[in-house]
């Protein structure tokens, strides 16, 4: 997930200073995410984040990251929201295996997924071309916003852009074959969302194309492409599915839940625009009962309306104009 960038660099400097102080304390136990590797398949682990927004209590630990151990090293999937997170992740991986880190794959360009890159600067950090472009373009603004939201947790974090382009298709690492899949819909329109499939265990890291028991975020979403991809995923469900946010699952429920929400959101916004509701009225849209149990659903719906509704209003207006011609 991500928030809009909206803040001045001086706040980052202030937070950096605070971060240095806090990291001083961290050595005595201050900044500590408490990351616990959770094995989800043979040689496949995740660090499961909380079902919350970014807060100064959770330090941005709201995301699932993971790693796959091979005989040629460890492949890491996403690096979390901060330098401190990435470093802690790396220490936690070293508790599980003696294998060195082989490479990193990023699912997409949202800041909870890549700002731990600094801890992995010595290995290739791979991402789809679109993700590389977006991090180059927006990385600094995303970082500023994270300093604003998380303050000392971000201490010493800077943007490390990926230095390797992920090509869709199989990648052999040691005895394992990992397939890079270029999806779309969550963070952009085309080949924007990387999924990584471990063939041996049939585990799919779905990134933020799948949310489970947490409302999806949509700041760069293409809702119809997202729905189409989730139809495909339903047909080719892996044995183990790791969502970007929410618990790991072995059944189809997470895919259906994400799709149901995204489809509902698209049709609710379209109908509201066709009825001529203004933004303030659209912000009052009610969350249907079946989504009430999703974490942070009220906040996410308001955010989705705020960034998606103007597009739906334009579409509705164009339809009216077309009808007059
Ligand atoms: Zn995310």
PDB file of C-alpha atoms and ligand atoms in Angstrom:
ATOM      1  CA  UNK A   1       0.000   0.000   0.000  1.00  0.00           C
ATOM      2  CA  UNK A   2       1.064   3.585  -0.172  1.00  0.00           C
ATOM      3  CA  UNK A   3       0.111   7.077   0.850  1.00  0.00           C
ATOM      4  CA  UNK A   4       0.264  10.206  -1.233  1.00  0.00           C
ATOM      5  CA  UNK A   5       3.593  12.000  -1.126  1.00  0.00           C
ATOM      6  CA  UNK A   6       2.934  15.340   0.496  1.00  0.00           C
ATOM      7  CA  UNK A   7       5.757  16.540   2.561  1.00  0.00           C
ATOM      8  CA  UNK A   8       8.711  18.846   2.792  1.00  0.00           C
ATOM      9  CA  UNK A   9      12.286  17.558   2.784  1.00  0.00           C
ATOM     10  CA  UNK A  10      13.124  19.420   6.012  1.00  0.00           C
ATOM     11  CA  UNK A  11      10.836  17.040   7.871  1.00  0.00           C
ATOM     12  CA  UNK A  12      12.942  14.229   6.548  1.00  0.00           C
ATOM     13  CA  UNK A  13      16.070  15.857   7.908  1.00  0.00           C
ATOM     14  CA  UNK A  14      14.407  16.297  11.275  1.00  0.00           C
ATOM     15  CA  UNK A  15      13.263  12.690  11.234  1.00  0.00           C
ATOM     16  CA  UNK A  16      16.729  11.563  10.200  1.00  0.00           C
ATOM     17  CA  UNK A  17      18.198  13.301  13.216  1.00  0.00           C
ATOM     18  CA  UNK A  18      15.544  11.723  15.393  1.00  0.00           C
ATOM     19  CA  UNK A  19      16.241   8.402  13.664  1.00  0.00           C
ATOM     20  CA  UNK A  20      19.915   8.581  14.538  1.00  0.00           C
ATOM     21  CA  UNK A  21      18.997   9.145  18.144  1.00  0.00           C
ATOM     22  CA  UNK A  22      16.485   6.321  18.086  1.00  0.00           C
ATOM     23  CA  UNK A  23      18.862   3.970  16.319  1.00  0.00           C
ATOM     24  CA  UNK A  24      21.355   4.745  19.045  1.00  0.00           C
ATOM     25  CA  UNK A  25      18.706   3.459  21.387  1.00  0.00           C
ATOM     26  CA  UNK A  26      17.910   0.626  18.990  1.00  0.00           C
ATOM     27  CA  UNK A  27      21.223  -0.992  19.690  1.00  0.00           C
ATOM     28  CA  UNK A  28      19.953  -1.206  23.219  1.00  0.00           C
ATOM     29  CA  UNK A  29      16.631  -2.518  21.884  1.00  0.00           C
ATOM     30  CA  UNK A  30      14.829   0.603  20.494  1.00  0.00           C
ATOM     31  CA  UNK A  31      13.956   0.092  16.812  1.00  0.00           C
ATOM     32  CA  UNK A  32      12.965  -3.494  16.529  1.00  0.00           C
ATOM     33  CA  UNK A  33      10.257  -4.906  14.304  1.00  0.00           C
ATOM     34  CA  UNK A  34      10.365  -8.356  15.878  1.00  0.00           C
ATOM     35  CA  UNK A  35      10.409 -10.076  12.478  1.00  0.00           C
ATOM     36  CA  UNK A  36       9.797 -13.803  12.794  1.00  0.00           C
ATOM     37  CA  UNK A  37      10.399 -16.016   9.769  1.00  0.00           C
ATOM     38  CA  UNK A  38       7.382 -18.216   9.195  1.00  0.00           C
ATOM     39  CA  UNK A  39       7.902 -21.323   7.050  1.00  0.00           C
ATOM     40  CA  UNK A  40       5.105 -21.740   4.510  1.00  0.00           C
ATOM     41  CA  UNK A  41       6.623 -24.487   2.335  1.00  0.00           C
ATOM     42  CA  UNK A  42       9.885 -26.419   2.068  1.00  0.00           C
ATOM     43  CA  UNK A  43      12.590 -23.731   1.981  1.00  0.00           C
ATOM     44  CA  UNK A  44      10.029 -20.933   1.624  1.00  0.00           C
ATOM     45  CA  UNK A  45       9.498 -18.384   4.388  1.00  0.00           C
ATOM     46  CA  UNK A  46       7.599 -15.185   4.965  1.00  0.00           C
ATOM     47  CA  UNK A  47       7.591 -12.310   7.421  1.00  0.00           C
ATOM     48  CA  UNK A  48       3.945 -11.477   7.985  1.00  0.00           C
ATOM     49  CA  UNK A  49       2.999  -7.840   8.544  1.00  0.00           C
ATOM     50  CA  UNK A  50       0.140  -6.410  10.561  1.00  0.00           C
ATOM     51  CA  UNK A  51      -3.265  -5.677   9.040  1.00  0.00           C
ATOM     52  CA  UNK A  52      -2.937  -1.948   9.740  1.00  0.00           C
ATOM     53  CA  UNK A  53      -2.050   1.405   8.207  1.00  0.00           C
ATOM     54  CA  UNK A  54       1.413   2.873   8.609  1.00  0.00           C
ATOM     55  CA  UNK A  55       1.710   4.137  12.181  1.00  0.00           C
ATOM     56  CA  UNK A  56       4.489   5.191  14.502  1.00  0.00           C
ATOM     57  CA  UNK A  57       3.625   2.145  16.587  1.00  0.00           C
ATOM     58  CA  UNK A  58       4.023  -0.473  13.866  1.00  0.00           C
ATOM     59  CA  UNK A  59       6.918   1.322  12.106  1.00  0.00           C
ATOM     60  CA  UNK A  60       5.469   0.342   8.717  1.00  0.00           C
ATOM     61  CA  UNK A  61       5.519  -3.390   9.399  1.00  0.00           C
ATOM     62  CA  UNK A  62       2.230  -3.900   7.572  1.00  0.00           C
ATOM     63  CA  UNK A  63       3.467  -5.900   4.606  1.00  0.00           C
ATOM     64  CA  UNK A  64       4.414  -9.496   3.827  1.00  0.00           C
ATOM     65  CA  UNK A  65       7.952 -10.074   2.628  1.00  0.00           C
ATOM     66  CA  UNK A  66       9.598 -13.429   2.070  1.00  0.00           C
ATOM     67  CA  UNK A  67      12.520 -15.525   0.951  1.00  0.00           C
ATOM     68  CA  UNK A  68      13.291 -18.797  -0.796  1.00  0.00           C
ATOM     69  CA  UNK A  69      16.370 -20.828   0.124  1.00  0.00           C
ATOM     70  CA  UNK A  70      18.244 -22.535  -2.701  1.00  0.00           C
ATOM     71  CA  UNK A  71      21.592 -24.332  -2.922  1.00  0.00           C
ATOM     72  CA  UNK A  72      22.934 -21.251  -4.742  1.00  0.00           C
ATOM     73  CA  UNK A  73      21.762 -18.697  -2.196  1.00  0.00           C
ATOM     74  CA  UNK A  74      18.648 -17.004  -0.902  1.00  0.00           C
ATOM     75  CA  UNK A  75      16.197 -15.170  -3.131  1.00  0.00           C
ATOM     76  CA  UNK A  76      14.424 -12.366  -1.261  1.00  0.00           C
ATOM     77  CA  UNK A  77      10.967 -11.107  -2.181  1.00  0.00           C
ATOM     78  CA  UNK A  78      10.393  -7.438  -1.268  1.00  0.00           C
ATOM     79  CA  UNK A  79      12.427  -5.603   1.352  1.00  0.00           C
ATOM     80  CA  UNK A  80       9.865  -3.815   3.535  1.00  0.00           C
ATOM     81  CA  UNK A  81       9.334  -0.164   4.485  1.00  0.00           C
ATOM     82  CA  UNK A  82      12.710   0.987   5.865  1.00  0.00           C
ATOM     83  CA  UNK A  83      16.400   0.400   6.142  1.00  0.00           C
ATOM     84  CA  UNK A  84      15.913  -0.919   9.686  1.00  0.00           C
ATOM     85  CA  UNK A  85      13.333  -3.431   8.419  1.00  0.00           C
ATOM     86  CA  UNK A  86      15.643  -4.649   5.631  1.00  0.00           C
ATOM     87  CA  UNK A  87      18.560  -5.042   7.998  1.00  0.00           C
ATOM     88  CA  UNK A  88      16.480  -6.912  10.537  1.00  0.00           C
ATOM     89  CA  UNK A  89      15.140  -9.108   7.759  1.00  0.00           C
ATOM     90  CA  UNK A  90      18.655  -9.955   6.688  1.00  0.00           C
ATOM     91  CA  UNK A  91      19.672 -10.885  10.229  1.00  0.00           C
ATOM     92  CA  UNK A  92      16.553 -13.047  10.599  1.00  0.00           C
ATOM     93  CA  UNK A  93      17.329 -14.855   7.316  1.00  0.00           C
ATOM     94  CA  UNK A  94      20.849 -15.594   8.578  1.00  0.00           C
ATOM     95  CA  UNK A  95      19.293 -17.303  11.611  1.00  0.00           C
ATOM     96  CA  UNK A  96      17.527 -19.751   9.274  1.00  0.00           C
ATOM     97  CA  UNK A  97      20.242 -20.524   6.717  1.00  0.00           C
ATOM     98  CA  UNK A  98      23.986 -20.170   6.129  1.00  0.00           C
ATOM     99  CA  UNK A  99      23.358 -19.543   2.427  1.00  0.00           C
ATOM    100  CA  UNK A 100      24.343 -16.055   1.230  1.00  0.00           C
ATOM    101  CA  UNK A 101      21.760 -13.733  -0.273  1.00  0.00           C
ATOM    102  CA  UNK A 102      21.585 -14.389  -4.032  1.00  0.00           C
ATOM    103  CA  UNK A 103      19.209 -11.684  -5.270  1.00  0.00           C
ATOM    104  CA  UNK A 104      16.140  -9.620  -4.490  1.00  0.00           C
ATOM    105  CA  UNK A 105      12.903  -9.383  -6.492  1.00  0.00           C
ATOM    106  CA  UNK A 106      10.520  -6.498  -5.916  1.00  0.00           C
ATOM    107  CA  UNK A 107       6.812  -6.965  -6.540  1.00  0.00           C
ATOM    108  CA  UNK A 108       6.061  -3.267  -7.224  1.00  0.00           C
ATOM    109  CA  UNK A 109       7.008   0.314  -6.440  1.00  0.00           C
ATOM    110  CA  UNK A 110       4.933   1.065  -3.337  1.00  0.00           C
ATOM    111  CA  UNK A 111       7.092   2.162  -0.414  1.00  0.00           C
ATOM    112  CA  UNK A 112       6.236  -0.619   2.037  1.00  0.00           C
ATOM    113  CA  UNK A 113       7.771  -3.055  -0.462  1.00  0.00           C
ATOM    114  CA  UNK A 114      11.125  -1.582  -1.448  1.00  0.00           C
ATOM    115  CA  UNK A 115      12.546   0.883   1.099  1.00  0.00           C
ATOM    116  CA  UNK A 116      14.530  -1.875   2.818  1.00  0.00           C
ATOM    117  CA  UNK A 117      16.652  -2.251  -0.356  1.00  0.00           C
ATOM    118  CA  UNK A 118      19.651  -0.643   1.359  1.00  0.00           C
ATOM    119  CA  UNK A 119      20.229  -3.830   3.349  1.00  0.00           C
ATOM    120  CA  UNK A 120      20.657  -5.744   0.066  1.00  0.00           C
ATOM    121  CA  UNK A 121      22.780  -3.319  -1.932  1.00  0.00           C
ATOM    122  CA  UNK A 122      25.494  -5.960  -2.420  1.00  0.00           C
ATOM    123  CA  UNK A 123      23.261  -8.248  -4.532  1.00  0.00           C
ATOM    124  CA  UNK A 124      21.193  -7.678  -7.701  1.00  0.00           C
ATOM    125  CA  UNK A 125      17.847  -6.023  -6.918  1.00  0.00           C
ATOM    126  CA  UNK A 126      15.484  -6.937  -9.743  1.00  0.00           C
ATOM    127  CA  UNK A 127      12.160  -5.406 -10.747  1.00  0.00           C
ATOM    128  CA  UNK A 128       9.964  -5.093 -13.819  1.00  0.00           C
ATOM    129  CA  UNK A 129      10.853  -2.123 -16.084  1.00  0.00           C
ATOM    130  CA  UNK A 130       7.730  -0.225 -15.011  1.00  0.00           C
ATOM    131  CA  UNK A 131       8.628  -0.644 -11.323  1.00  0.00           C
ATOM    132  CA  UNK A 132      12.194   0.513 -11.989  1.00  0.00           C
ATOM    133  CA  UNK A 133      10.877   3.598 -13.765  1.00  0.00           C
ATOM    134  CA  UNK A 134       8.428   4.458 -10.990  1.00  0.00           C
ATOM    135  CA  UNK A 135      11.052   4.092  -8.256  1.00  0.00           C
ATOM    136  CA  UNK A 136      13.452   6.298 -10.231  1.00  0.00           C
ATOM    137  CA  UNK A 137      10.699   8.877 -10.745  1.00  0.00           C
ATOM    138  CA  UNK A 138       8.786   8.849  -7.446  1.00  0.00           C
ATOM    139  CA  UNK A 139      11.152   7.146  -4.990  1.00  0.00           C
ATOM    140  CA  UNK A 140      12.241  10.341  -3.235  1.00  0.00           C
ATOM    141  CA  UNK A 141       8.694  11.639  -2.807  1.00  0.00           C
ATOM    142  CA  UNK A 142       7.553   8.267  -1.472  1.00  0.00           C
ATOM    143  CA  UNK A 143      10.477   8.280   0.938  1.00  0.00           C
ATOM    144  CA  UNK A 144       9.672  11.802   2.183  1.00  0.00           C
ATOM    145  CA  UNK A 145       6.140  10.709   2.887  1.00  0.00           C
ATOM    146  CA  UNK A 146       7.314   7.672   4.824  1.00  0.00           C
ATOM    147  CA  UNK A 147       9.561   9.889   6.976  1.00  0.00           C
ATOM    148  CA  UNK A 148       6.501  11.982   7.655  1.00  0.00           C
ATOM    149  CA  UNK A 149       4.392   8.974   8.640  1.00  0.00           C
ATOM    150  CA  UNK A 150       6.945   6.881  10.517  1.00  0.00           C
ATOM    151  CA  UNK A 151       9.547   9.348  11.749  1.00  0.00           C
ATOM    152  CA  UNK A 152      12.415   7.651  13.633  1.00  0.00           C
ATOM    153  CA  UNK A 153      11.668   4.219  12.177  1.00  0.00           C
ATOM    154  CA  UNK A 154      12.924   5.565   8.840  1.00  0.00           C
ATOM    155  CA  UNK A 155      16.248   6.792  10.293  1.00  0.00           C
ATOM    156  CA  UNK A 156      19.081   6.496   7.779  1.00  0.00           C
ATOM    157  CA  UNK A 157      16.812   5.179   5.015  1.00  0.00           C
ATOM    158  CA  UNK A 158      17.461   6.369   1.480  1.00  0.00           C
ATOM    159  CA  UNK A 159      16.203   5.170  -1.898  1.00  0.00           C
ATOM    160  CA  UNK A 160      18.153   2.361  -3.507  1.00  0.00           C
ATOM    161  CA  UNK A 161      16.740   1.877  -6.986  1.00  0.00           C
ATOM    162  CA  UNK A 162      16.724  -1.616  -8.507  1.00  0.00           C
ATOM    163  CA  UNK A 163      19.765  -2.343 -10.688  1.00  0.00           C
ATOM    164  CA  UNK A 164      18.437  -5.385 -12.524  1.00  0.00           C
ATOM    165  CA  UNK A 165      15.483  -5.853 -14.852  1.00  0.00           C
ATOM    166  CA  UNK A 166      13.272  -8.825 -14.077  1.00  0.00           C
ATOM    167  CA  UNK A 167      12.319 -10.693 -17.245  1.00  0.00           C
ATOM    168  CA  UNK A 168       9.107 -12.704 -17.207  1.00  0.00           C
ATOM    169  CA  UNK A 169       9.836 -16.432 -17.360  1.00  0.00           C
ATOM    170  CA  UNK A 170      11.747 -19.070 -15.424  1.00  0.00           C
ATOM    171  CA  UNK A 171      14.893 -18.253 -13.458  1.00  0.00           C
ATOM    172  CA  UNK A 172      17.055 -21.123 -12.264  1.00  0.00           C
ATOM    173  CA  UNK A 173      18.724 -20.559  -8.919  1.00  0.00           C
ATOM    174  CA  UNK A 174      20.552 -23.640  -7.633  1.00  0.00           C
ATOM    175  CA  UNK A 175      18.155 -26.578  -7.702  1.00  0.00           C
ATOM    176  CA  UNK A 176      15.035 -24.419  -7.812  1.00  0.00           C
ATOM    177  CA  UNK A 177      13.145 -22.822 -10.653  1.00  0.00           C
ATOM    178  CA  UNK A 178      11.443 -19.555  -9.876  1.00  0.00           C
ATOM    179  CA  UNK A 179       9.074 -18.125 -12.409  1.00  0.00           C
ATOM    180  CA  UNK A 180       8.756 -14.379 -12.784  1.00  0.00           C
ATOM    181  CA  UNK A 181       5.209 -13.440 -13.802  1.00  0.00           C
ATOM    182  CA  UNK A 182       4.346  -9.923 -14.964  1.00  0.00           C
ATOM    183  CA  UNK A 183       0.844  -9.062 -13.782  1.00  0.00           C
ATOM    184  CA  UNK A 184      -1.044  -5.791 -13.784  1.00  0.00           C
ATOM    185  CA  UNK A 185      -3.854  -3.944 -12.078  1.00  0.00           C
ATOM    186  CA  UNK A 186      -2.654  -3.022  -8.605  1.00  0.00           C
ATOM    187  CA  UNK A 187       0.256  -0.643  -9.131  1.00  0.00           C
ATOM    188  CA  UNK A 188      -0.148   0.177 -12.800  1.00  0.00           C
ATOM    189  CA  UNK A 189      -1.740  -0.693 -16.092  1.00  0.00           C
ATOM    190  CA  UNK A 190       0.609  -3.137 -17.790  1.00  0.00           C
ATOM    191  CA  UNK A 191       3.384  -5.442 -16.534  1.00  0.00           C
ATOM    192  CA  UNK A 192       3.482  -3.433 -13.315  1.00  0.00           C
ATOM    193  CA  UNK A 193       3.025  -6.109 -10.678  1.00  0.00           C
ATOM    194  CA  UNK A 194       5.533  -8.913 -10.367  1.00  0.00           C
ATOM    195  CA  UNK A 195       4.550 -12.275  -8.972  1.00  0.00           C
ATOM    196  CA  UNK A 196       7.122 -14.949  -8.159  1.00  0.00           C
ATOM    197  CA  UNK A 197       6.266 -18.636  -8.347  1.00  0.00           C
ATOM    198  CA  UNK A 198       8.431 -21.320  -6.769  1.00  0.00           C
ATOM    199  CA  UNK A 199       7.812 -24.386  -8.902  1.00  0.00           C
ATOM    200  CA  UNK A 200       9.091 -26.992  -6.465  1.00  0.00           C
ATOM    201  CA  UNK A 201       6.690 -26.100  -3.677  1.00  0.00           C
ATOM    202  CA  UNK A 202       4.040 -24.519  -5.917  1.00  0.00           C
ATOM    203  CA  UNK A 203       4.121 -21.335  -3.834  1.00  0.00           C
ATOM    204  CA  UNK A 204       3.094 -18.030  -5.379  1.00  0.00           C
ATOM    205  CA  UNK A 205       4.165 -14.677  -3.982  1.00  0.00           C
ATOM    206  CA  UNK A 206       1.285 -12.628  -5.371  1.00  0.00           C
ATOM    207  CA  UNK A 207       2.386  -9.198  -4.136  1.00  0.00           C
ATOM    208  CA  UNK A 208      -0.443  -6.703  -3.733  1.00  0.00           C
ATOM    209  CA  UNK A 209      -2.529  -8.311  -6.448  1.00  0.00           C
ATOM    210  CA  UNK A 210      -4.004 -10.260  -3.542  1.00  0.00           C
ATOM    211  CA  UNK A 211      -5.054  -8.861  -0.171  1.00  0.00           C
ATOM    212  CA  UNK A 212      -6.582 -11.167   2.432  1.00  0.00           C
ATOM    213  CA  UNK A 213      -8.937  -9.911   5.152  1.00  0.00           C
ATOM    214  CA  UNK A 214      -7.627  -6.410   4.542  1.00  0.00           C
ATOM    215  CA  UNK A 215      -9.134  -3.824   2.190  1.00  0.00           C
ATOM    216  CA  UNK A 216      -7.089  -3.443  -1.028  1.00  0.00           C
ATOM    217  CA  UNK A 217      -5.254  -0.190  -1.696  1.00  0.00           C
ATOM    218  CA  UNK A 218      -5.739   1.458  -5.075  1.00  0.00           C
ATOM    219  CA  UNK A 219      -3.631   4.616  -5.590  1.00  0.00           C
ATOM    220  CA  UNK A 220      -2.364   3.440  -8.998  1.00  0.00           C
ATOM    221  CA  UNK A 221      -4.872   0.698  -9.693  1.00  0.00           C
ATOM    222  CA  UNK A 222      -6.419  -0.259 -13.005  1.00  0.00           C
ATOM    223  CA  UNK A 223      -9.482  -1.972 -11.600  1.00  0.00           C
ATOM    224  CA  UNK A 224     -10.634  -3.839 -14.707  1.00  0.00           C
ATOM    225  CA  UNK A 225      -7.185  -5.302 -15.411  1.00  0.00           C
ATOM    226  CA  UNK A 226      -6.912  -6.273 -11.771  1.00  0.00           C
ATOM    227  CA  UNK A 227     -10.231  -8.144 -11.924  1.00  0.00           C
ATOM    228  CA  UNK A 228      -9.158  -9.934 -15.136  1.00  0.00           C
ATOM    229  CA  UNK A 229      -5.927 -11.079 -13.518  1.00  0.00           C
ATOM    230  CA  UNK A 230      -7.766 -12.402 -10.474  1.00  0.00           C
ATOM    231  CA  UNK A 231      -9.978 -14.483 -12.773  1.00  0.00           C
ATOM    232  CA  UNK A 232      -6.816 -16.052 -14.206  1.00  0.00           C
ATOM    233  CA  UNK A 233      -5.427 -16.633 -10.745  1.00  0.00           C
ATOM    234  CA  UNK A 234      -8.609 -18.404  -9.707  1.00  0.00           C
ATOM    235  CA  UNK A 235      -8.173 -20.807 -12.619  1.00  0.00           C
ATOM    236  CA  UNK A 236      -4.502 -21.465 -11.842  1.00  0.00           C
ATOM    237  CA  UNK A 237      -4.504 -21.415  -8.102  1.00  0.00           C
ATOM    238  CA  UNK A 238      -1.155 -22.401  -6.537  1.00  0.00           C
ATOM    239  CA  UNK A 239      -0.892 -24.791  -3.621  1.00  0.00           C
ATOM    240  CA  UNK A 240       0.309 -21.978  -1.349  1.00  0.00           C
ATOM    241  CA  UNK A 241      -0.518 -18.346  -1.958  1.00  0.00           C
ATOM    242  CA  UNK A 242       1.299 -15.480  -0.220  1.00  0.00           C
ATOM    243  CA  UNK A 243      -0.740 -12.260  -0.447  1.00  0.00           C
ATOM    244  CA  UNK A 244       0.988  -8.876  -0.210  1.00  0.00           C
ATOM    245  CA  UNK A 245      -1.036  -8.190   2.919  1.00  0.00           C
ATOM    246  CA  UNK A 246      -2.811 -10.788   5.059  1.00  0.00           C
ATOM    247  CA  UNK A 247      -2.301 -14.411   6.027  1.00  0.00           C
ATOM    248  CA  UNK A 248      -0.889 -17.101   3.751  1.00  0.00           C
ATOM    249  CA  UNK A 249      -3.564 -19.363   2.396  1.00  0.00           C
ATOM    250  CA  UNK A 250      -4.103 -22.620   0.537  1.00  0.00           C
ATOM    251  CA  UNK A 251      -7.576 -21.927  -0.752  1.00  0.00           C
ATOM    252  CA  UNK A 252      -9.202 -19.618  -3.242  1.00  0.00           C
ATOM    253  CA  UNK A 253     -10.943 -17.364  -0.731  1.00  0.00           C
ATOM    254  CA  UNK A 254      -8.292 -14.603  -0.758  1.00  0.00           C
ATOM    255  CA  UNK A 255      -8.469 -14.315  -4.552  1.00  0.00           C
ATOM    256  CA  UNK A 256     -12.275 -14.250  -4.565  1.00  0.00           C
ATOM    257  CA  UNK A 257     -12.403 -11.739  -1.719  1.00  0.00           C
ATOM    258  CA  UNK A 258      -9.979  -9.332  -3.436  1.00  0.00           C
ATOM    259  CA  UNK A 259     -11.849  -9.659  -6.724  1.00  0.00           C
ATOM    260  CA  UNK A 260     -15.265  -9.195  -5.119  1.00  0.00           C
ATOM    261  CA  UNK A 261     -14.075  -5.965  -3.454  1.00  0.00           C
ATOM    262  CA  UNK A 262     -12.337  -4.541  -6.530  1.00  0.00           C
ATOM    263  CA  UNK A 263     -15.368  -5.350  -8.720  1.00  0.00           C
ATOM    264  CA  UNK A 264     -17.747  -3.780  -6.219  1.00  0.00           C
ATOM    265  CA  UNK A 265     -15.572  -0.676  -5.928  1.00  0.00           C
ATOM    266  CA  UNK A 266     -15.487  -0.201  -9.714  1.00  0.00           C
ATOM    267  CA  UNK A 267     -19.238  -0.553 -10.096  1.00  0.00           C
ATOM    268  CA  UNK A 268     -20.057   1.609  -7.046  1.00  0.00           C
ATOM    269  CA  UNK A 269     -17.866   4.436  -8.358  1.00  0.00           C
ATOM    270  CA  UNK A 270     -19.288   4.139 -11.869  1.00  0.00           C
ATOM    271  CA  UNK A 271     -22.874   4.236 -10.611  1.00  0.00           C
ATOM    272  CA  UNK A 272     -22.169   7.177  -8.313  1.00  0.00           C
ATOM    273  CA  UNK A 273     -20.644   9.118 -11.210  1.00  0.00           C
ATOM    274  CA  UNK A 274     -23.554   8.252 -13.512  1.00  0.00           C
ATOM    275  CA  UNK A 275     -25.948   9.549 -10.867  1.00  0.00           C
ATOM    276  CA  UNK A 276     -24.010  12.796 -10.788  1.00  0.00           C
ATOM    277  CA  UNK A 277     -22.846  12.575  -7.154  1.00  0.00           C
ATOM    278  CA  UNK A 278     -20.073  14.998  -6.270  1.00  0.00           C
ATOM    279  CA  UNK A 279     -16.892  13.985  -4.486  1.00  0.00           C
ATOM    280  CA  UNK A 280     -18.241  14.816  -1.008  1.00  0.00           C
ATOM    281  CA  UNK A 281     -21.268  12.602  -1.661  1.00  0.00           C
ATOM    282  CA  UNK A 282     -19.167   9.805  -3.131  1.00  0.00           C
ATOM    283  CA  UNK A 283     -17.033   9.862   0.020  1.00  0.00           C
ATOM    284  CA  UNK A 284     -20.169   8.835   1.922  1.00  0.00           C
ATOM    285  CA  UNK A 285     -20.430   5.524   0.035  1.00  0.00           C
ATOM    286  CA  UNK A 286     -21.326   2.724   2.434  1.00  0.00           C
ATOM    287  CA  UNK A 287     -19.184  -0.358   2.791  1.00  0.00           C
ATOM    288  CA  UNK A 288     -21.389  -3.399   2.075  1.00  0.00           C
ATOM    289  CA  UNK A 289     -21.894  -5.793   4.987  1.00  0.00           C
ATOM    290  CA  UNK A 290     -19.800  -8.558   3.368  1.00  0.00           C
ATOM    291  CA  UNK A 291     -16.688  -6.340   3.464  1.00  0.00           C
ATOM    292  CA  UNK A 292     -17.161  -4.997   6.990  1.00  0.00           C
ATOM    293  CA  UNK A 293     -14.708  -7.513   8.457  1.00  0.00           C
ATOM    294  CA  UNK A 294     -11.852  -6.355   6.197  1.00  0.00           C
ATOM    295  CA  UNK A 295      -9.161  -4.511   8.152  1.00  0.00           C
ATOM    296  CA  UNK A 296      -8.952  -0.732   7.573  1.00  0.00           C
ATOM    297  CA  UNK A 297     -11.854  -0.847   5.098  1.00  0.00           C
ATOM    298  CA  UNK A 298     -13.386   2.562   5.935  1.00  0.00           C
ATOM    299  CA  UNK A 299     -10.086   4.401   5.483  1.00  0.00           C
ATOM    300  CA  UNK A 300      -9.182   2.520   2.307  1.00  0.00           C
ATOM    301  CA  UNK A 301     -12.553   3.164   0.737  1.00  0.00           C
ATOM    302  CA  UNK A 302     -12.228   6.904   1.361  1.00  0.00           C
ATOM    303  CA  UNK A 303      -8.718   6.897  -0.097  1.00  0.00           C
ATOM    304  CA  UNK A 304      -9.923   4.956  -3.141  1.00  0.00           C
ATOM    305  CA  UNK A 305     -12.757   7.403  -3.740  1.00  0.00           C
ATOM    306  CA  UNK A 306     -10.362  10.334  -3.369  1.00  0.00           C
ATOM    307  CA  UNK A 307      -7.990   9.149  -6.067  1.00  0.00           C
ATOM    308  CA  UNK A 308     -10.243   7.171  -8.401  1.00  0.00           C
ATOM    309  CA  UNK A 309     -13.488   9.148  -8.419  1.00  0.00           C
ATOM    310  CA  UNK A 310     -12.354  12.072 -10.599  1.00  0.00           C
ATOM    311  CA  UNK A 311     -11.600   9.549 -13.378  1.00  0.00           C
ATOM    312  CA  UNK A 312     -15.091   8.048 -13.103  1.00  0.00           C
ATOM    313  CA  UNK A 313     -16.650  11.528 -13.159  1.00  0.00           C
ATOM    314  CA  UNK A 314     -14.781  12.346 -16.372  1.00  0.00           C
ATOM    315  CA  UNK A 315     -15.930   9.090 -17.932  1.00  0.00           C
ATOM    316  CA  UNK A 316     -19.558   9.729 -16.988  1.00  0.00           C
ATOM    317  CA  UNK A 317     -19.349  13.264 -18.347  1.00  0.00           C
ATOM    318  CA  UNK A 318     -17.884  12.018 -21.633  1.00  0.00           C
ATOM    319  CA  UNK A 319     -20.759   9.574 -21.950  1.00  0.00           C
ATOM    320  CA  UNK A 320     -23.250  12.420 -21.577  1.00  0.00           C
ATOM    321  CA  UNK A 321     -21.375  14.502 -24.181  1.00  0.00           C
ATOM    322  CA  UNK A 322     -21.243  11.529 -26.573  1.00  0.00           C
ATOM    323  CA  UNK A 323     -25.009  11.115 -26.125  1.00  0.00           C
ATOM    324  CA  UNK A 324     -25.574  14.750 -27.147  1.00  0.00           C
ATOM    325  CA  UNK A 325     -23.593  14.462 -30.357  1.00  0.00           C
TER     326      UNK A 325
HETATM  327 ZN1  LIG B   1       1.593  -3.126  -0.128  1.00  0.00          ZN
END
